[in-house]
């Protein structure tokens, strides 16, 4: 999901920035929980809090299932005790290791609290001054500052320095794992976005500078410094900034996903800006940290900070508590039902953390999940735990939190145009100057989409944050809201006028990604075997044997149904993804009920000025086998497994697109037919409003007439009764002539 802490997709997301970490939990459990030995799944409940745990557990389990969270762990802290800690789901993808309170997670921007506390130790010792220019310790730190006012540690730790969000090297997207020194040095290539202290500008780069200040001052690597000065005194035995094999042993396997339907394992590279987001920890360790806060800075290994220093960190800096971006030193500040709430959130590839505390009530909660962009869920649960704890103390009924909205709820529909009141006329094509910019940029693990939406160029960044771009000039745009507000996005074009890269904040380079196929050309694969070898093997094989009471096949030649239905049967030509013909005749067949439904969809679309252009319908089984045997394994979601047969083989699947009645031209969709990339997904967010509108017009008409779109191909639709028909392997020549039209 988003770098360490994403910030402004919706009101619920804007509050992420506020959570903390943990400490000496093993000892706490021995001293504070009289509930006997841990349960097999690691659940630990103080007997006096069992009613709360019993009331909330079904709700938490339901949220884990509803949001498809691979693993989730939580801890509730009452002053010096962790009174409830439990895991849900599984550490591993295979479901062999249950998640427990000892499961290790990456906690993202919760890391910042520990970095800032280490600085405050040096402030107490008199070796650092919060309000002195940072370059007094880092003389080589010199980003371009046209505003005159110097940058200080106080500004950096409360996100008021005006620095860019990410450093050019070692940024959130950078998998090269550079050193902290290199990350900070690269900031000299940047310019401050805002004058220091003028406004809040959340900056991972700023906390990297804070951490490097500690490293330079101590002459010791940041990770070992934090281990010795903070984590060990707090008793955080399962936590580290540089994870050991012991820490990694119980690290949850995290999941990335996108609104277009893709899912993949989260990347595991270390961040160059480690002080901003590289901590590994458990809910038990983070719960212990909360207990140390409630104890006035006393951890199991001694006092980490004086109480007065902690109080200073929890006081608003450069603003008041009720502002939407209130920060103390490190801590994000807000109110929960009128009470002071402190903490921080964390979001790093595949992990979402919420650490929250009510310091006046000495109550705290930490919730962590192993699914990207799950921050609204863990935040909702953390607040629910705090409210339930308050009710428990008062002897009131335990309130259940409202279920969190589904992750990215409605975003895919909004981008696709699948919303109430969708216009019945296609949006205009985007301006020509944008066509070379629209596309994908960046890395496989974090794609930047540039798309046109409602007549405005937008960036969809960090998978889920859709932001409009203000056009400043030729190929220059600016974010005015969200994660990167105030930063420019500048494009460089190649000799053909297509953007080759996008430069964010004058620093982070997003290279143009391959589009899968050149405009106007058909996507093709490299055959795994010679085509004739594939053909011989497929013709010699037999379809799978099926049992059941199937309907008698009744294939109809669809081109005979209506004069304005057109054909473009690619598999009868070389213009297909394998570059060879498979059919000797350019014909399209469907089972009669499916053909009748298709005709109804065609007639509905005709009222909007569009007709159906058919690419393929019934497909002999041996052709499906050739497709499967020739296709690389990583592309096989786009072809059917012959061992199960395909819906095409049953005469109940149709591949098609639209053409414009007025011009006769085939419409342009976000991705090409048979393109084996994410651009083929029905929810792919890229392209233009017009392309996505046309894709949705086709989908809506087909779905109203008993077809369902295939999850990886916008052009492929399956008729509802496909399981009732058998797999067939008849060539078109065996099906005879045209069938009488359906009226």
Tab-separated table of C-alpha atoms in Angstrom, residues 30-313:
chain	number	residue	atom	x	y	z
A	30	UNK	CA	3.972	-13.294	33.577
A	31	UNK	CA	3.283	-10.450	36.002
A	32	UNK	CA	0.014	-9.139	34.694
A	33	UNK	CA	-2.067	-12.002	33.315
A	34	UNK	CA	-3.278	-14.585	35.773
A	35	UNK	CA	-5.032	-16.534	33.068
A	36	UNK	CA	-2.673	-19.523	33.062
A	37	UNK	CA	-0.515	-20.655	30.163
A	38	UNK	CA	-1.184	-19.272	26.688
A	39	UNK	CA	-3.818	-20.975	24.572
A	40	UNK	CA	-2.559	-23.001	21.566
A	41	UNK	CA	-3.072	-20.007	19.258
A	42	UNK	CA	-1.247	-17.740	21.694
A	43	UNK	CA	-4.346	-15.918	22.940
A	44	UNK	CA	-3.809	-14.264	26.332
A	45	UNK	CA	-6.637	-12.749	28.334
A	46	UNK	CA	-6.594	-11.315	31.823
A	47	UNK	CA	-9.502	-12.965	33.706
A	48	UNK	CA	-10.904	-9.548	34.612
A	49	UNK	CA	-11.130	-8.658	30.916
A	50	UNK	CA	-12.460	-11.929	29.585
A	51	UNK	CA	-15.958	-10.534	29.003
A	52	UNK	CA	-14.532	-7.837	26.748
A	53	UNK	CA	-12.438	-10.335	24.766
A	54	UNK	CA	-15.398	-12.717	24.423
A	55	UNK	CA	-17.622	-9.885	23.198
A	56	UNK	CA	-15.159	-8.501	20.638
A	57	UNK	CA	-13.517	-11.694	19.377
A	58	UNK	CA	-16.353	-12.687	16.956
A	59	UNK	CA	-16.367	-9.155	15.543
A	60	UNK	CA	-12.597	-9.184	14.979
A	61	UNK	CA	-12.765	-12.625	13.366
A	62	UNK	CA	-15.572	-11.420	11.092
A	63	UNK	CA	-13.532	-8.389	10.037
A	64	UNK	CA	-10.539	-10.609	9.267
A	65	UNK	CA	-12.709	-12.759	7.007
A	66	UNK	CA	-14.647	-9.875	5.469
A	67	UNK	CA	-11.529	-7.947	4.473
A	68	UNK	CA	-9.572	-11.091	3.538
A	69	UNK	CA	-6.754	-10.344	5.962
A	70	UNK	CA	-4.167	-13.153	5.926
A	71	UNK	CA	-3.144	-12.423	9.523
A	72	UNK	CA	-4.115	-9.984	12.237
A	73	UNK	CA	-2.890	-9.556	15.795
A	74	UNK	CA	-4.033	-7.197	18.524
A	75	UNK	CA	-3.110	-6.134	22.036
A	76	UNK	CA	-5.076	-4.092	24.550
A	77	UNK	CA	-3.134	-2.353	27.319
A	78	UNK	CA	-4.554	-1.222	30.652
A	79	UNK	CA	-1.851	0.870	32.326
A	80	UNK	CA	0.945	-1.619	33.121
A	81	UNK	CA	-0.799	-4.739	31.829
A	82	UNK	CA	-1.507	-6.227	28.442
A	83	UNK	CA	-4.981	-7.465	29.297
A	84	UNK	CA	-5.831	-9.056	25.969
A	85	UNK	CA	-3.597	-10.183	23.093
A	86	UNK	CA	-4.581	-12.552	20.333
A	87	UNK	CA	-3.838	-13.553	16.772
A	88	UNK	CA	-6.236	-14.296	13.928
A	89	UNK	CA	-5.554	-15.995	10.608
A	90	UNK	CA	-2.186	-17.377	9.563
A	91	UNK	CA	1.424	-16.252	9.467
A	92	UNK	CA	2.056	-18.181	6.254
A	93	UNK	CA	0.233	-18.413	2.957
A	94	UNK	CA	-0.083	-22.179	3.317
A	95	UNK	CA	-2.037	-21.880	6.545
A	96	UNK	CA	0.298	-24.026	8.648
A	97	UNK	CA	1.326	-21.425	11.279
A	98	UNK	CA	-1.493	-19.698	13.163
A	99	UNK	CA	-0.996	-15.995	13.792
A	100	UNK	CA	-0.367	-15.264	17.472
A	101	UNK	CA	0.636	-12.271	19.606
A	102	UNK	CA	4.243	-13.358	18.908
A	103	UNK	CA	3.806	-13.044	15.133
A	104	UNK	CA	6.251	-10.475	13.734
A	105	UNK	CA	5.034	-7.732	11.406
A	106	UNK	CA	6.638	-4.795	9.647
A	107	UNK	CA	5.083	-1.776	11.347
A	108	UNK	CA	5.975	0.998	8.898
A	109	UNK	CA	5.752	4.540	10.215
A	110	UNK	CA	5.290	3.465	13.814
A	111	UNK	CA	9.094	3.301	13.490
A	112	UNK	CA	9.204	7.097	13.570
A	113	UNK	CA	8.218	7.196	17.228
A	114	UNK	CA	11.296	5.226	18.243
A	115	UNK	CA	13.569	7.404	16.127
A	116	UNK	CA	12.117	10.529	17.701
A	117	UNK	CA	12.392	9.141	21.235
A	118	UNK	CA	16.076	8.401	20.622
A	119	UNK	CA	16.537	12.041	19.607
A	120	UNK	CA	14.776	13.215	22.753
A	121	UNK	CA	17.224	11.178	24.823
A	122	UNK	CA	20.006	13.296	23.316
A	123	UNK	CA	18.016	16.458	23.965
A	124	UNK	CA	17.787	15.458	27.627
A	125	UNK	CA	21.537	14.783	27.613
A	126	UNK	CA	22.208	18.227	26.141
A	127	UNK	CA	23.916	16.885	22.998
A	128	UNK	CA	21.135	17.946	20.624
A	129	UNK	CA	19.034	21.091	20.412
A	130	UNK	CA	15.575	20.702	18.838
A	131	UNK	CA	15.617	24.252	17.524
A	132	UNK	CA	19.171	24.490	16.206
A	133	UNK	CA	19.724	24.164	12.456
A	134	UNK	CA	20.239	20.528	11.484
A	135	UNK	CA	23.286	21.422	9.444
A	136	UNK	CA	25.101	22.112	12.707
A	137	UNK	CA	25.341	18.315	13.038
A	138	UNK	CA	25.029	17.482	9.332
A	139	UNK	CA	27.043	20.170	7.531
A	140	UNK	CA	26.648	18.332	4.225
A	141	UNK	CA	22.827	18.384	4.427
A	142	UNK	CA	21.851	21.113	1.958
A	143	UNK	CA	18.581	20.730	0.053
A	144	UNK	CA	17.735	23.866	-1.907
A	145	UNK	CA	15.977	26.188	0.534
A	146	UNK	CA	14.765	29.395	-1.125
A	147	UNK	CA	12.895	30.512	2.016
A	148	UNK	CA	15.779	31.523	4.275
A	149	UNK	CA	14.520	29.860	7.460
A	150	UNK	CA	16.768	26.911	8.463
A	151	UNK	CA	15.498	23.376	9.031
A	152	UNK	CA	15.472	22.114	12.636
A	153	UNK	CA	14.881	18.771	14.337
A	154	UNK	CA	11.635	20.044	15.841
A	155	UNK	CA	10.332	20.826	12.368
A	156	UNK	CA	11.433	17.478	10.996
A	157	UNK	CA	9.897	15.481	13.860
A	158	UNK	CA	6.549	17.275	13.575
A	159	UNK	CA	6.499	17.276	9.738
A	160	UNK	CA	6.898	21.032	9.364
A	161	UNK	CA	10.241	21.177	7.556
A	162	UNK	CA	8.806	21.577	4.044
A	163	UNK	CA	10.928	18.685	2.717
A	164	UNK	CA	9.660	16.424	-0.058
A	165	UNK	CA	7.903	13.266	1.086
A	166	UNK	CA	10.490	10.842	-0.323
A	167	UNK	CA	14.259	11.105	-0.844
A	168	UNK	CA	15.542	10.559	-4.409
A	169	UNK	CA	17.516	7.516	-3.204
A	170	UNK	CA	16.146	4.996	-0.740
A	171	UNK	CA	12.557	6.161	-1.175
A	172	UNK	CA	9.516	3.973	-0.547
A	173	UNK	CA	9.545	2.564	-4.080
A	174	UNK	CA	13.307	1.926	-4.233
A	175	UNK	CA	14.167	-1.808	-4.008
A	176	UNK	CA	17.953	-1.243	-4.164
A	177	UNK	CA	18.342	-1.010	-0.361
A	178	UNK	CA	20.853	1.882	-0.281
A	179	UNK	CA	22.434	3.140	2.921
A	180	UNK	CA	20.865	5.764	5.154
A	181	UNK	CA	23.777	8.037	4.335
A	182	UNK	CA	23.039	7.748	0.599
A	183	UNK	CA	19.338	8.425	1.150
A	184	UNK	CA	20.026	11.617	3.113
A	185	UNK	CA	22.759	12.779	0.726
A	186	UNK	CA	20.335	12.513	-2.191
A	187	UNK	CA	18.100	15.180	-0.631
A	188	UNK	CA	20.609	17.783	-1.761
A	189	UNK	CA	19.067	17.307	-5.222
A	190	UNK	CA	15.673	18.484	-3.974
A	191	UNK	CA	13.992	21.809	-3.217
A	192	UNK	CA	11.797	22.492	-0.216
A	193	UNK	CA	8.113	22.299	-1.134
A	194	UNK	CA	6.986	24.782	1.510
A	195	UNK	CA	8.744	27.225	3.838
A	196	UNK	CA	9.747	25.562	7.120
A	197	UNK	CA	6.952	25.731	9.742
A	198	UNK	CA	4.379	27.085	7.249
A	199	UNK	CA	2.250	23.936	6.973
A	200	UNK	CA	2.267	20.233	7.684
A	201	UNK	CA	3.972	18.221	4.966
A	202	UNK	CA	4.367	14.574	5.981
A	203	UNK	CA	7.882	13.507	5.082
A	204	UNK	CA	9.587	10.148	5.309
A	205	UNK	CA	12.690	11.906	4.043
A	206	UNK	CA	12.575	14.209	7.072
A	207	UNK	CA	12.676	11.324	9.556
A	208	UNK	CA	15.521	9.767	7.573
A	209	UNK	CA	17.441	12.989	8.283
A	210	UNK	CA	16.525	12.728	11.966
A	211	UNK	CA	17.838	9.159	12.125
A	212	UNK	CA	21.009	10.042	10.266
A	213	UNK	CA	21.614	12.868	12.724
A	214	UNK	CA	21.634	10.254	15.498
A	215	UNK	CA	23.934	8.008	13.485
A	216	UNK	CA	26.457	10.781	12.833
A	217	UNK	CA	26.350	12.057	16.391
A	218	UNK	CA	26.946	8.617	17.919
A	219	UNK	CA	29.270	7.238	15.248
A	220	UNK	CA	27.208	4.058	15.300
A	221	UNK	CA	24.834	2.557	12.701
A	222	UNK	CA	21.258	3.628	13.268
A	223	UNK	CA	19.835	0.087	13.636
A	224	UNK	CA	22.263	-1.011	16.354
A	225	UNK	CA	21.961	2.357	18.082
A	226	UNK	CA	18.163	2.011	18.362
A	227	UNK	CA	18.482	-1.607	19.441
A	228	UNK	CA	20.810	-0.686	22.295
A	229	UNK	CA	19.256	2.575	23.434
A	230	UNK	CA	15.524	1.948	22.927
A	231	UNK	CA	14.396	-1.571	22.045
A	232	UNK	CA	16.461	-3.484	24.598
A	233	UNK	CA	15.664	-1.172	27.542
A	234	UNK	CA	11.995	-1.541	26.662
A	235	UNK	CA	12.309	-5.335	26.639
A	236	UNK	CA	11.286	-5.519	22.962
A	237	UNK	CA	13.001	-8.834	22.349
A	238	UNK	CA	11.189	-9.606	19.096
A	239	UNK	CA	11.762	-6.183	17.526
A	240	UNK	CA	14.534	-4.800	15.353
A	241	UNK	CA	15.334	-2.272	12.639
A	242	UNK	CA	17.780	-4.758	11.081
A	243	UNK	CA	15.935	-8.063	11.423
A	244	UNK	CA	17.812	-11.091	12.661
A	245	UNK	CA	16.963	-14.667	11.609
A	246	UNK	CA	15.142	-14.990	14.934
A	247	UNK	CA	12.936	-11.985	14.126
A	248	UNK	CA	12.289	-13.237	10.603
A	249	UNK	CA	11.333	-16.723	11.793
A	250	UNK	CA	7.816	-15.637	12.704
A	251	UNK	CA	7.439	-12.804	10.182
A	252	UNK	CA	3.964	-12.860	8.650
A	253	UNK	CA	3.794	-13.339	4.888
A	254	UNK	CA	2.048	-10.220	3.649
A	255	UNK	CA	-0.209	-9.657	0.663
A	256	UNK	CA	-0.316	-6.857	-1.903
A	257	UNK	CA	-3.354	-6.180	-4.091
A	258	UNK	CA	-4.860	-3.630	-6.411
A	259	UNK	CA	-8.331	-2.404	-7.242
A	260	UNK	CA	-8.054	-4.101	-10.640
A	261	UNK	CA	-8.022	-7.553	-9.025
A	262	UNK	CA	-4.337	-8.423	-8.963
A	263	UNK	CA	-2.809	-9.980	-5.847
A	264	UNK	CA	0.822	-10.849	-5.172
A	265	UNK	CA	3.206	-11.414	-2.258
A	266	UNK	CA	4.498	-8.220	-0.653
A	267	UNK	CA	8.101	-7.275	-1.472
A	268	UNK	CA	10.555	-7.703	1.375
A	269	UNK	CA	13.341	-5.239	0.573
A	270	UNK	CA	14.628	-2.925	3.295
A	271	UNK	CA	14.058	0.805	3.025
A	272	UNK	CA	16.966	3.188	2.587
A	273	UNK	CA	15.138	5.581	4.927
A	274	UNK	CA	15.073	3.012	7.749
A	275	UNK	CA	14.358	5.490	10.600
A	276	UNK	CA	11.054	6.357	8.937
A	277	UNK	CA	9.648	2.870	8.530
A	278	UNK	CA	11.830	-0.214	8.898
A	279	UNK	CA	10.900	-1.513	12.357
A	280	UNK	CA	9.845	-5.151	12.773
A	281	UNK	CA	7.799	-5.860	15.885
A	282	UNK	CA	4.943	-7.758	17.545
A	283	UNK	CA	1.777	-6.572	19.249
A	284	UNK	CA	3.256	-7.765	22.552
A	285	UNK	CA	6.356	-5.624	22.117
A	286	UNK	CA	4.292	-2.647	21.013
A	287	UNK	CA	1.962	-3.164	23.937
A	288	UNK	CA	4.959	-3.065	26.253
A	289	UNK	CA	5.977	0.240	24.703
A	290	UNK	CA	2.543	1.638	25.510
A	291	UNK	CA	2.922	0.450	29.078
A	292	UNK	CA	6.242	2.303	29.316
A	293	UNK	CA	4.510	5.475	28.161
A	294	UNK	CA	1.862	5.062	30.847
A	295	UNK	CA	4.653	4.492	33.386
A	296	UNK	CA	6.131	7.895	32.594
A	297	UNK	CA	8.919	6.524	30.407
A	298	UNK	CA	9.952	3.566	32.569
A	299	UNK	CA	10.625	0.348	30.675
A	300	UNK	CA	11.584	-3.062	31.999
A	301	UNK	CA	15.249	-2.104	31.546
A	302	UNK	CA	15.039	1.329	33.104
A	303	UNK	CA	13.903	4.856	32.312
A	304	UNK	CA	14.071	5.641	28.588
A	305	UNK	CA	12.814	9.244	28.906
A	306	UNK	CA	11.777	11.583	31.664
A	307	UNK	CA	8.059	12.061	32.156
A	308	UNK	CA	8.311	15.767	31.316
A	309	UNK	CA	9.985	14.932	28.012
A	310	UNK	CA	7.186	12.551	27.079
A	311	UNK	CA	4.637	15.211	27.930
A	312	UNK	CA	6.480	17.607	25.628
A	313	UNK	CA	6.308	15.050	22.815
